[in-house]
């Protein structure tokens, strides 16, 4: 593990200030708000009692003990504080050295071994079969994908599960509709969209002829009794849906390890139910079976309907027991909209009451709503925005912008896809999860705002500088000992170096809070710092020593930017 420069200095101070307790040095150290006052500040209040001296006096003594050396350039007592200025050449060589050391160990800077030997199951995207894959599913998909990438980066083994919503009475309706009106060629041609239109038609017709609903119920019962013909048709619905959505997953570069969904678990609920019975937790309620949660201040969790069929929660109980057995997870994450909060709180509680000690490892990760600027989203109004359409529109709009900006770009289509899709993902992951998102194309695709295109463009520009340096001067990164870090002491280089240094902390923080946006914002910070650095410091026109140092820093910047973008599921185009 790399030790950041601040931790390094704290260790140094422990040696140089033997009169101060190491614990106080560690906990009291501050970074001054106004960086002109110093890079670090140590307040002496807490030492006053022990040392029986006034804090300003202690500050003076401690400052004097530091003097000047190659790490701490200057230490100054200001009132009760010791303000310290870190030597800039040391900082540059220390940070870049840590990054080089990491890659010499065969790792990527920012990654860690925290998760070694641990498995985390993630349940995300979890689409509903024969229902529109609409923009409401964008969030679970991109948040889950990002968290899974972050976890892998931290050494965890991950299992990504698309827990298909492929069971329930709506499939009885689908069977009836398909048998009555289904046309094979249309299925081939339009996939889920056609299935959805059949479902809509079913509802229209059932309004006129309610007996269709009885037929649908009977059809679903046949499925539950294992009728082969019904199940074969149901499986086709699942296959058609999966084939259709795979195009979207391909665009988003999202992949799953398992698609076992509700249809796999509906007949495997005996296990949780028998434990519930054994523990006396299953109560009768007007013919249905429930687990009472009134002591926990929640409505009861419904386990079996009057007719003995299972519910959403029952299937979740069966699925999680299977997951524990199969993957022996350390944590199991569920990424869904906030509106399912109660559902998860309820059945997590049921697992706890069942006496399963791993109940504490189940985590619901909720997020806020997404809507379009004109308010379109709902499934009911028929106003659905299919995710695939939205992504395609983003790609087309991006292509139009790029044809103006850079008409000669090779592989225009590939880049427009990376940038268009990247912009949508980036925007979705720009704020903390729980915040609602309003989708406005102008904002999402703005090349100058805090957007995906802006960060990608910065990346491409930095890469282009490196390519030019290679062509003009035969530049290649090589080792840090060939580089003069004393050249990287200007304000802009230093700012960039400090931001680059913080990458591992940002990754760890994003994992701790399950918040990809911390990384999204980080990539913006890197891009902005790089652009300032680049604006103030000519690279290709400079003499060799400066040029090489700046190229080295540019090289590190592109590596961290590319990795940061990868962690939020956004690609980094070489040219744009
Ligand atoms: N299919 C559900 C939906 O779209 C989400 C499923 C979430 N996962 C789970 N294990 N309940 O609303």
XYZ file of C-alpha atoms in Angstrom, residues 127-455:
329
model
C -34.924 -5.917 -15.420
C -38.477 -7.097 -15.842
C -39.046 -9.513 -18.693
C -41.486 -8.463 -21.407
C -41.561 -4.971 -19.929
C -39.862 -1.908 -21.360
C -36.190 -1.487 -20.540
C -36.714 2.206 -20.003
C -34.579 4.999 -18.666
C -35.722 4.180 -15.134
C -33.345 1.216 -15.305
C -30.404 3.350 -16.279
C -29.555 4.262 -12.719
C -29.496 0.810 -11.170
C -27.473 -0.410 -14.130
C -24.779 2.242 -14.076
C -24.547 2.549 -10.296
C -24.259 -1.229 -9.933
C -21.695 -1.462 -12.696
C -19.590 1.269 -11.171
C -19.699 -0.189 -7.659
C -18.749 -3.558 -9.052
C -15.753 -2.063 -10.874
C -14.682 -0.178 -7.770
C -14.903 -3.344 -5.682
C -12.835 -5.350 -8.141
C -10.272 -2.549 -8.148
C -10.055 -2.952 -4.377
C -9.388 -6.637 -4.643
C -12.863 -8.031 -4.002
C -14.290 -10.883 -5.944
C -17.660 -9.734 -7.244
C -20.697 -11.579 -8.511
C -22.997 -9.416 -10.621
C -26.544 -10.704 -10.708
C -29.313 -9.548 -12.984
C -32.216 -10.780 -10.894
C -34.787 -11.023 -13.638
C -38.362 -10.033 -12.908
C -39.611 -13.009 -14.860
C -42.384 -14.423 -12.702
C -45.829 -13.343 -11.655
C -49.402 -13.100 -12.848
C -48.462 -10.772 -15.705
C -46.990 -13.794 -17.476
C -50.424 -15.413 -17.499
C -51.607 -12.330 -19.378
C -48.680 -12.563 -21.766
C -49.468 -16.201 -22.516
C -53.088 -15.440 -23.310
C -52.203 -12.405 -25.432
C -49.574 -14.270 -27.362
C -51.784 -17.242 -28.067
C -54.595 -15.024 -29.252
C -52.793 -12.357 -31.239
C -49.087 -13.164 -31.392
C -47.368 -13.076 -34.766
C -44.051 -14.785 -35.113
C -42.482 -12.381 -37.659
C -43.268 -9.416 -35.460
C -41.562 -11.089 -32.524
C -38.497 -11.677 -34.684
C -38.495 -8.102 -35.859
C -39.444 -6.056 -32.817
C -38.548 -8.235 -29.855
C -39.600 -6.847 -26.471
C -41.341 -3.879 -27.992
C -43.731 -6.231 -29.677
C -44.235 -8.223 -26.487
C -44.990 -4.994 -24.647
C -47.530 -4.027 -27.304
C -49.248 -7.389 -26.820
C -49.368 -6.754 -23.096
C -50.895 -3.316 -23.671
C -53.413 -4.858 -26.044
C -54.323 -7.436 -23.419
C -55.250 -4.673 -20.990
C -57.293 -2.817 -23.587
C -59.217 -5.941 -24.519
C -59.684 -7.050 -20.921
C -61.353 -3.716 -20.185
C -64.024 -4.742 -22.676
C -64.046 -8.447 -21.856
C -63.136 -9.141 -18.211
C -63.247 -12.917 -18.763
C -59.764 -12.523 -20.275
C -58.501 -11.921 -16.765
C -59.813 -15.314 -15.649
C -58.108 -16.890 -18.614
C -54.877 -15.193 -17.642
C -55.139 -16.426 -14.061
C -55.710 -19.950 -15.312
C -52.746 -19.644 -17.669
C -50.483 -18.574 -14.838
C -51.712 -21.443 -12.660
C -50.821 -23.813 -15.508
C -47.297 -22.357 -15.458
C -47.073 -22.893 -11.725
C -48.147 -26.484 -12.223
C -45.333 -27.057 -14.653
C -47.297 -27.156 -17.913
C -44.536 -27.700 -20.468
C -46.062 -25.813 -23.357
C -46.700 -22.740 -21.186
C -43.241 -22.852 -19.693
C -41.660 -23.172 -23.124
C -43.459 -20.036 -24.274
C -42.512 -18.241 -21.062
C -38.863 -19.190 -21.646
C -39.115 -17.692 -25.105
C -40.310 -14.414 -23.621
C -37.295 -14.454 -21.350
C -34.911 -15.212 -24.222
C -36.370 -12.534 -26.474
C -36.081 -9.975 -23.700
C -32.510 -10.917 -22.876
C -31.441 -10.840 -26.484
C -32.958 -7.393 -26.886
C -31.463 -5.860 -23.776
C -28.057 -7.312 -24.532
C -27.624 -4.524 -27.089
C -27.983 -1.943 -24.347
C -25.622 -3.828 -22.031
C -23.128 -3.990 -24.876
C -23.331 -0.218 -25.353
C -22.878 0.344 -21.643
C -20.177 -2.335 -21.371
C -22.076 -3.966 -18.512
C -21.839 -7.712 -17.914
C -23.447 -10.158 -15.536
C -22.324 -13.397 -13.958
C -25.845 -14.658 -13.400
C -29.356 -14.030 -14.637
C -31.121 -16.186 -12.089
C -34.290 -14.279 -11.335
C -37.668 -14.683 -9.730
C -38.638 -17.442 -12.145
C -35.777 -19.535 -10.858
C -36.716 -19.142 -7.226
C -40.487 -19.197 -7.092
C -40.518 -22.975 -6.482
C -37.506 -22.941 -4.129
C -39.141 -21.119 -1.254
C -39.595 -24.200 0.959
C -36.360 -23.585 2.743
C -37.071 -20.110 4.114
C -40.687 -21.060 4.771
C -39.755 -24.116 6.826
C -37.352 -22.046 8.957
C -40.080 -19.460 9.487
C -42.440 -22.214 10.614
C -39.854 -23.802 12.861
C -39.179 -20.501 14.586
C -42.887 -19.832 14.948
C -42.612 -16.688 12.876
C -45.261 -17.487 10.280
C -48.646 -16.044 11.243
C -52.060 -16.423 9.654
C -53.716 -13.293 8.405
C -57.056 -13.699 6.650
C -55.842 -16.879 5.033
C -52.504 -15.426 3.949
C -49.196 -16.079 5.742
C -47.215 -13.180 7.086
C -44.319 -12.329 9.383
C -45.397 -9.756 11.908
C -43.057 -6.775 12.087
C -45.110 -4.477 14.283
C -42.423 -4.473 16.967
C -40.043 -3.117 14.371
C -42.559 -0.461 13.402
C -43.099 -1.896 9.940
C -46.113 -3.390 8.186
C -46.099 -7.209 8.064
C -44.016 -8.990 5.446
C -46.291 -11.037 3.176
C -44.931 -14.545 2.611
C -47.750 -16.559 1.021
C -50.970 -15.449 -0.589
C -54.316 -17.042 0.259
C -53.954 -19.415 -2.677
C -50.517 -20.459 -1.447
C -48.542 -18.650 -4.135
C -45.343 -16.813 -3.317
C -44.653 -13.095 -3.342
C -41.805 -10.787 -4.293
C -40.408 -10.930 -0.741
C -40.704 -14.736 -0.539
C -38.675 -15.133 -3.695
C -36.076 -12.683 -2.380
C -35.750 -14.821 0.759
C -35.178 -17.942 -1.322
C -32.739 -16.160 -3.631
C -30.593 -14.743 -0.849
C -30.301 -18.148 0.854
C -29.172 -19.617 -2.439
C -26.642 -16.820 -2.865
C -25.230 -17.318 0.614
C -24.859 -21.025 -0.032
C -23.443 -20.649 -3.539
C -21.103 -17.694 -3.129
C -20.611 -17.457 0.627
C -20.701 -13.690 0.238
C -19.267 -11.194 2.705
C -21.881 -8.721 1.580
C -24.864 -8.806 -0.724
C -25.844 -5.457 -2.249
C -29.219 -4.550 -3.737
C -29.284 -1.521 -5.976
C -32.821 -0.298 -6.595
C -34.912 2.846 -6.473
C -35.710 4.391 -3.132
C -39.349 3.324 -3.486
C -38.318 -0.249 -2.614
C -36.780 0.795 0.692
C -39.525 -0.727 2.799
C -39.501 -3.986 0.858
C -35.816 -4.537 1.624
C -36.049 -3.310 5.211
C -38.861 -5.816 5.780
C -37.304 -8.931 4.423
C -33.820 -8.118 5.759
C -35.550 -8.047 9.147
C -37.185 -11.394 8.423
C -33.741 -12.901 7.706
C -32.518 -11.491 11.013
C -35.481 -12.964 12.876
C -34.767 -16.301 11.254
C -31.526 -16.177 13.219
C -29.252 -16.021 10.205
C -26.160 -14.165 11.388
C -25.367 -12.766 7.948
C -28.510 -10.607 7.958
C -26.169 -7.727 8.778
C -24.364 -8.236 5.462
C -27.405 -7.411 3.350
C -27.305 -3.845 2.129
C -29.880 -1.895 0.194
C -28.356 0.853 -1.937
C -31.208 3.144 -3.011
C -31.201 5.983 -5.493
C -33.502 8.840 -6.519
C -35.748 9.196 -9.525
C -34.710 10.024 -13.046
C -36.966 12.092 -15.265
C -36.722 13.895 -18.544
C -36.953 17.646 -18.656
C -40.415 17.472 -20.194
C -41.545 15.096 -17.463
C -41.802 12.012 -19.650
C -41.043 8.684 -18.059
C -44.059 6.830 -16.799
C -44.826 3.366 -18.134
C -48.540 3.843 -17.712
C -49.070 6.809 -19.977
C -47.413 4.937 -22.820
C -44.849 7.718 -22.678
C -42.004 5.339 -22.162
C -38.527 6.369 -23.141
C -36.652 3.230 -24.036
C -33.122 3.278 -22.800
C -31.836 2.108 -26.143
C -33.530 5.041 -27.909
C -32.102 7.483 -25.441
C -28.579 6.143 -25.908
C -28.932 6.168 -29.674
C -30.126 9.728 -29.596
C -27.162 10.680 -27.427
C -24.834 9.038 -29.931
C -26.473 10.796 -32.904
C -26.366 14.188 -31.198
C -22.740 13.654 -30.255
C -21.887 12.726 -33.801
C -23.466 15.942 -35.060
C -21.421 17.990 -32.589
C -18.220 16.201 -33.498
C -18.767 16.502 -37.208
C -18.601 20.214 -36.637
C -15.711 20.224 -34.205
C -13.506 17.630 -35.785
C -14.814 16.488 -39.176
C -11.639 14.582 -40.050
C -11.768 12.269 -37.044
C -11.159 8.663 -37.992
C -13.590 6.101 -36.543
C -16.132 8.848 -35.945
C -18.869 6.327 -35.156
C -16.869 4.525 -32.537
C -15.876 7.757 -30.826
C -19.406 9.178 -31.031
C -20.609 6.026 -29.275
C -17.985 6.285 -26.544
C -18.718 9.957 -25.988
C -22.514 9.840 -26.365
C -22.979 6.875 -24.064
C -20.237 8.095 -21.744
C -22.004 11.440 -21.398
C -25.251 9.799 -20.293
C -23.528 7.542 -17.774
C -21.346 10.338 -16.449
C -24.338 12.595 -15.924
C -26.208 9.867 -14.083
C -23.280 9.383 -11.726
C -22.563 13.039 -11.145
C -24.512 13.542 -7.918
C -25.020 11.493 -4.824
C -27.336 8.603 -5.495
C -30.312 9.733 -3.560
C -30.672 12.971 -5.465
C -33.257 12.937 -8.252
C -31.869 13.341 -11.748
C -33.394 15.441 -14.503
C -32.143 14.531 -17.887
C -31.476 17.404 -20.296
C -29.548 16.681 -23.443
C -28.000 20.165 -23.602
C -26.560 19.716 -20.173
C -25.455 16.126 -20.630
C -23.619 16.795 -23.878
C -22.135 20.173 -23.024
C -18.451 19.857 -23.912
C -17.503 22.745 -21.627
C -19.417 21.915 -18.471
C -18.614 19.407 -15.766
C -19.516 16.601 -18.125
C -18.290 13.347 -19.548
C -17.336 14.927 -22.881
C -15.287 17.557 -21.055
C -13.282 14.947 -19.150
